[in-house]
Amino acid sequence: MKKIGMIGIGMMGHGIASNLLKHGQNLSVLEHAGNQPLDALVAAGAGTFKTPKALASHCDVIILCVTGTPQVEAVLLGDDGVLQGMRPGTIVIDCSTAVPTSTEKVSQLVMAQGGFFLDSPMTRTPKEAAEGRLNLLVGGDAKLFEECKPILSCFAENIVHAGPVGAGHRMKLLHNYVSLGTVTLLAEAAACAQLSGVNAQTFVDVLAMGGGWGAALERLKPFLANGDPSGLRFSMANALKDLSYYNEMAKDTHADRTVAEAIQRTLATACQDGNPQALLPEIIPMIAQRQSH
């Protein structure tokens, strides 16, 4: 059995780690101030290490689940980073959301040191992470993908091989642009409905019976019905980060980004005017307040 090391035990990472342990995997995690509490993981058998270098020197597989590109580069390339302790043959699996050009760069550095690399970003929410039912979009060598599938299956329900290294992150950004963009569009419409005196339940019901139905509406429904934002446990700061990564990718590929830039501006204004760590449904009253002035 391969020794697995994990870096990034946040809301998503904690669910991934707990499911690896449930499936009997040999898991160690990085101690970090930003982690969710590690007590339950340690009690279930997880080991801990204080630096990425020390973790990498102990493990055959390293799974990253950090915030974004700067954090991926820091834990891999830093002074006490993974590459400082990694042994030849180590597999790095990056489940973070990252800029594809950076993914290609760090993968080359990993492989130059005798390692292997998959980008394996995820969709769905912390709820599905805890249930072991994530979707994974994987970029990398097809043979390596098949070799790693038993590990990925410990915490994912749907696993798609998107293509070579970088393809997973490209598909993730496309997915999140559509997903978060639709939520932002609905939030703006809901704010307009509120200012226009349209009943929130009527707004939801009419959209649900027509072309407005979909996952985005379902996730906003609890907030529109009773102010509960937990239907979409995704912060405005993370949404802004993902849209900025998408726009960077679109710019690099000379793709049109007129709508994407407008969505990014909406999210940037919300983060500037309010709490960036607020959950995305909470953008609705912020948009309404701004429109009413």
XYZ file of C-alpha atoms in Angstrom:
293
model
C 0.000 0.000 0.000
C 1.288 3.435 -0.954
C 1.936 5.983 1.764
C -0.229 9.039 1.036
C 0.549 12.545 2.248
C -1.998 15.340 2.112
C -1.508 19.099 2.209
C -4.573 21.304 2.735
C -7.095 20.001 5.277
C -9.721 22.685 4.756
C -13.477 22.275 4.262
C -12.947 20.097 1.170
C -9.659 18.517 2.224
C -11.006 17.269 5.544
C -13.659 15.252 3.733
C -11.088 13.841 1.319
C -8.755 12.865 4.174
C -11.505 11.233 6.223
C -12.607 9.129 3.256
C -9.046 8.019 2.507
C -8.825 6.792 6.104
C -12.241 5.084 5.892
C -10.917 3.116 2.925
C -7.897 1.961 4.922
C -5.308 4.143 3.211
C -2.034 4.945 4.966
C -2.397 8.710 5.377
C -0.297 11.500 6.832
C -1.189 15.202 6.732
C 0.629 18.507 7.001
C 0.099 20.450 10.217
C -0.961 23.955 9.209
C -2.712 26.851 10.924
C -5.381 27.021 8.213
C -6.475 23.407 8.644
C -9.784 22.240 10.008
C -9.263 20.484 13.381
C -7.153 17.346 12.892
C -8.278 15.487 16.038
C -10.720 13.145 14.277
C -8.197 12.334 11.528
C -5.422 11.619 14.013
C -7.802 9.459 16.069
C -8.611 7.523 12.872
C -4.925 6.824 12.286
C -3.500 9.766 10.340
C 0.105 10.777 10.967
C 1.217 14.413 10.939
C 4.279 16.296 9.684
C 5.316 19.907 10.225
C 6.724 20.764 6.754
C 5.904 19.767 3.167
C 9.527 18.621 2.795
C 9.257 16.203 5.746
C 5.881 14.925 4.535
C 7.191 14.334 1.021
C 10.249 12.446 2.266
C 7.899 9.953 3.962
C 5.270 9.490 1.241
C 4.772 7.840 -2.158
C 1.812 10.034 -3.145
C 1.232 13.700 -2.275
C -2.300 15.124 -2.597
C -2.645 18.917 -2.640
C -5.936 20.586 -1.730
C -4.963 24.225 -1.188
C -6.570 27.546 -2.107
C -4.985 28.309 -5.463
C -1.912 28.803 -7.612
C 0.231 30.820 -5.134
C -0.299 28.180 -2.437
C 0.373 25.284 -4.845
C 3.643 26.883 -5.925
C 4.622 27.650 -2.322
C 4.085 24.122 -0.978
C 5.814 22.524 -3.962
C 8.654 24.957 -4.656
C 9.311 26.682 -1.303
C 12.427 26.302 0.855
C 10.763 23.506 2.867
C 8.600 22.476 -0.068
C 7.658 19.104 -1.470
C 10.396 19.161 -4.103
C 13.014 19.494 -1.364
C 12.012 16.142 0.151
C 10.436 14.271 -2.744
C 11.908 10.942 -3.804
C 12.020 9.705 -7.432
C 8.781 7.932 -8.304
C 6.617 10.126 -6.060
C 3.193 10.971 -7.503
C 1.854 14.500 -6.950
C -1.933 14.878 -7.337
C -3.125 18.496 -7.294
C -6.813 18.736 -6.337
C -6.643 22.527 -5.994
C -8.025 25.035 -8.507
C -5.074 26.589 -10.324
C -3.982 28.550 -13.401
C -3.225 25.924 -16.093
C 0.029 27.566 -17.245
C 1.347 27.302 -13.672
C 0.162 23.683 -13.519
C 2.211 22.867 -16.591
C 5.254 24.638 -15.125
C 5.179 22.879 -11.741
C 4.430 19.510 -13.330
C 7.590 19.830 -15.421
C 9.614 20.597 -12.277
C 8.110 17.567 -10.494
C 8.852 15.301 -13.456
C 12.375 16.686 -13.869
C 13.028 15.418 -10.352
C 11.801 11.927 -11.225
C 8.239 12.356 -10.024
C 4.836 12.071 -11.685
C 2.000 14.605 -11.787
C -1.780 14.688 -12.147
C -3.959 17.772 -11.891
C -7.211 16.554 -10.375
C -9.440 19.504 -9.429
C -12.844 18.748 -7.967
C -16.392 19.984 -8.276
C -19.284 19.786 -5.792
C -19.286 21.000 -2.194
C -17.939 20.130 1.294
C -21.073 18.016 1.816
C -20.135 15.682 -1.053
C -16.482 15.774 0.043
C -17.541 14.431 3.451
C -19.673 11.775 1.733
C -16.855 10.695 -0.623
C -18.916 11.805 -3.639
C -16.804 14.464 -5.341
C -16.389 14.863 -9.097
C -12.760 14.871 -10.265
C -11.477 16.298 -13.559
C -8.068 14.763 -14.144
C -5.245 15.889 -16.409
C -2.187 13.716 -16.991
C -0.815 10.541 -18.513
C -3.574 7.977 -19.155
C -1.600 5.096 -17.632
C -0.826 7.114 -14.495
C -4.506 8.089 -14.306
C -5.528 4.419 -14.259
C -2.869 3.628 -11.648
C -4.160 6.372 -9.337
C -7.870 5.668 -9.846
C -8.180 3.379 -6.782
C -6.924 6.227 -4.570
C -9.149 8.816 -6.248
C -12.157 6.509 -5.959
C -11.852 6.643 -2.164
C -13.276 10.170 -2.199
C -14.876 10.669 -5.636
C -18.044 9.424 -7.315
C -17.373 10.602 -10.880
C -13.812 10.677 -12.236
C -13.174 12.069 -15.732
C -9.858 11.907 -17.584
C -9.895 15.315 -19.294
C -6.616 14.968 -21.224
C -2.917 15.746 -20.655
C -1.488 17.705 -17.718
C -3.358 21.019 -17.397
C -6.565 19.720 -18.985
C -8.121 19.036 -15.581
C -7.564 22.606 -14.440
C -8.796 23.997 -17.750
C -12.014 21.980 -17.453
C -12.431 23.021 -13.815
C -12.202 26.712 -14.740
C -14.709 26.238 -17.557
C -17.039 24.447 -15.138
C -16.726 27.072 -12.430
C -17.173 29.936 -14.863
C -20.494 28.447 -15.953
C -21.523 27.401 -12.426
C -20.493 30.522 -10.493
C -21.446 32.770 -13.388
C -24.966 31.354 -13.356
C -25.206 31.854 -9.578
C -24.045 35.470 -9.948
C -26.542 36.096 -12.754
C -29.370 34.653 -10.635
C -28.224 36.707 -7.639
C -28.433 39.899 -9.687
C -31.899 38.900 -10.944
C -33.024 38.072 -7.386
C -31.839 41.488 -6.197
C -33.798 43.136 -9.019
C -36.853 41.067 -8.081
C -36.525 42.197 -4.468
C -36.295 45.869 -5.463
C -39.213 45.414 -7.865
C -41.464 43.993 -5.157
C -41.595 40.484 -6.658
C -42.174 37.837 -3.990
C -39.070 35.697 -3.476
C -40.992 32.410 -3.479
C -42.816 33.394 -6.665
C -39.457 34.265 -8.237
C -38.098 30.799 -7.368
C -41.244 28.919 -8.384
C -41.535 30.555 -11.800
C -37.851 30.035 -12.637
C -38.051 26.422 -11.443
C -40.895 25.607 -13.842
C -39.087 27.145 -16.816
C -35.680 27.854 -18.288
C -34.273 29.196 -15.016
C -34.267 25.810 -13.297
C -30.917 24.220 -12.484
C -28.299 23.520 -9.823
C -27.576 27.222 -9.298
C -31.213 27.987 -8.450
C -31.437 24.951 -6.156
C -28.395 26.155 -4.226
C -29.782 29.692 -3.879
C -33.296 28.573 -2.879
C -32.620 28.237 0.890
C -31.259 31.778 1.029
C -34.134 33.225 -0.994
C -36.682 31.325 1.123
C -35.326 31.974 4.628
C -31.916 33.643 4.498
C -29.942 30.380 4.886
C -26.723 30.616 2.794
C -25.571 27.042 3.489
C -26.984 25.725 0.209
C -23.770 26.959 -1.395
C -20.827 26.808 1.009
C -18.481 28.695 -1.290
C -17.058 32.068 -0.340
C -17.226 35.190 -2.462
C -13.412 35.367 -2.265
C -13.093 31.876 -3.750
C -15.594 32.730 -6.476
C -13.601 35.850 -7.358
C -10.372 33.827 -7.414
C -11.848 31.229 -9.769
C -13.277 33.861 -12.130
C -9.932 35.670 -12.209
C -8.204 32.378 -13.081
C -10.780 31.750 -15.817
C -10.223 35.195 -17.301
C -6.457 34.656 -17.199
C -6.912 31.359 -19.063
C -9.266 32.969 -21.603
C -6.779 35.803 -22.164
C -3.942 33.303 -22.685
C -6.010 31.460 -25.313
C -7.348 34.666 -26.974
C -10.944 33.663 -26.165
C -13.722 36.203 -25.743
C -14.334 37.065 -22.088
C -16.855 39.912 -22.206
C -19.372 38.197 -19.894
C -16.693 36.644 -17.676
C -15.088 40.033 -17.014
C -18.472 41.491 -16.031
C -19.035 38.642 -13.567
C -15.539 39.129 -12.144
C -16.249 42.853 -11.648
C -19.484 42.038 -9.793
C -17.654 39.627 -7.485
C -14.738 42.039 -6.983
C -17.112 44.834 -5.960
C -18.908 42.516 -3.520
C -15.608 41.476 -1.935
C -14.501 45.095 -1.713
C -17.757 46.356 -0.192
C -18.495 43.397 2.115
C -16.951 40.398 3.797
C -14.997 38.365 1.193
C -15.439 35.239 3.340
C -19.244 35.547 3.233
C -20.917 32.679 1.372
C -21.838 33.394 -2.225
C -25.658 33.507 -1.727
C -25.091 36.496 0.576
C -24.149 38.558 -2.470
C -27.881 39.042 -3.206
C -28.617 41.702 -0.521
C -25.272 43.348 -1.309
C -26.261 43.757 -4.962
C -29.730 44.972 -3.940
C -28.264 47.549 -1.573
C -25.878 48.813 -4.247
C -28.662 49.017 -6.840
C -30.942 50.921 -4.478
C -28.430 53.758 -4.005
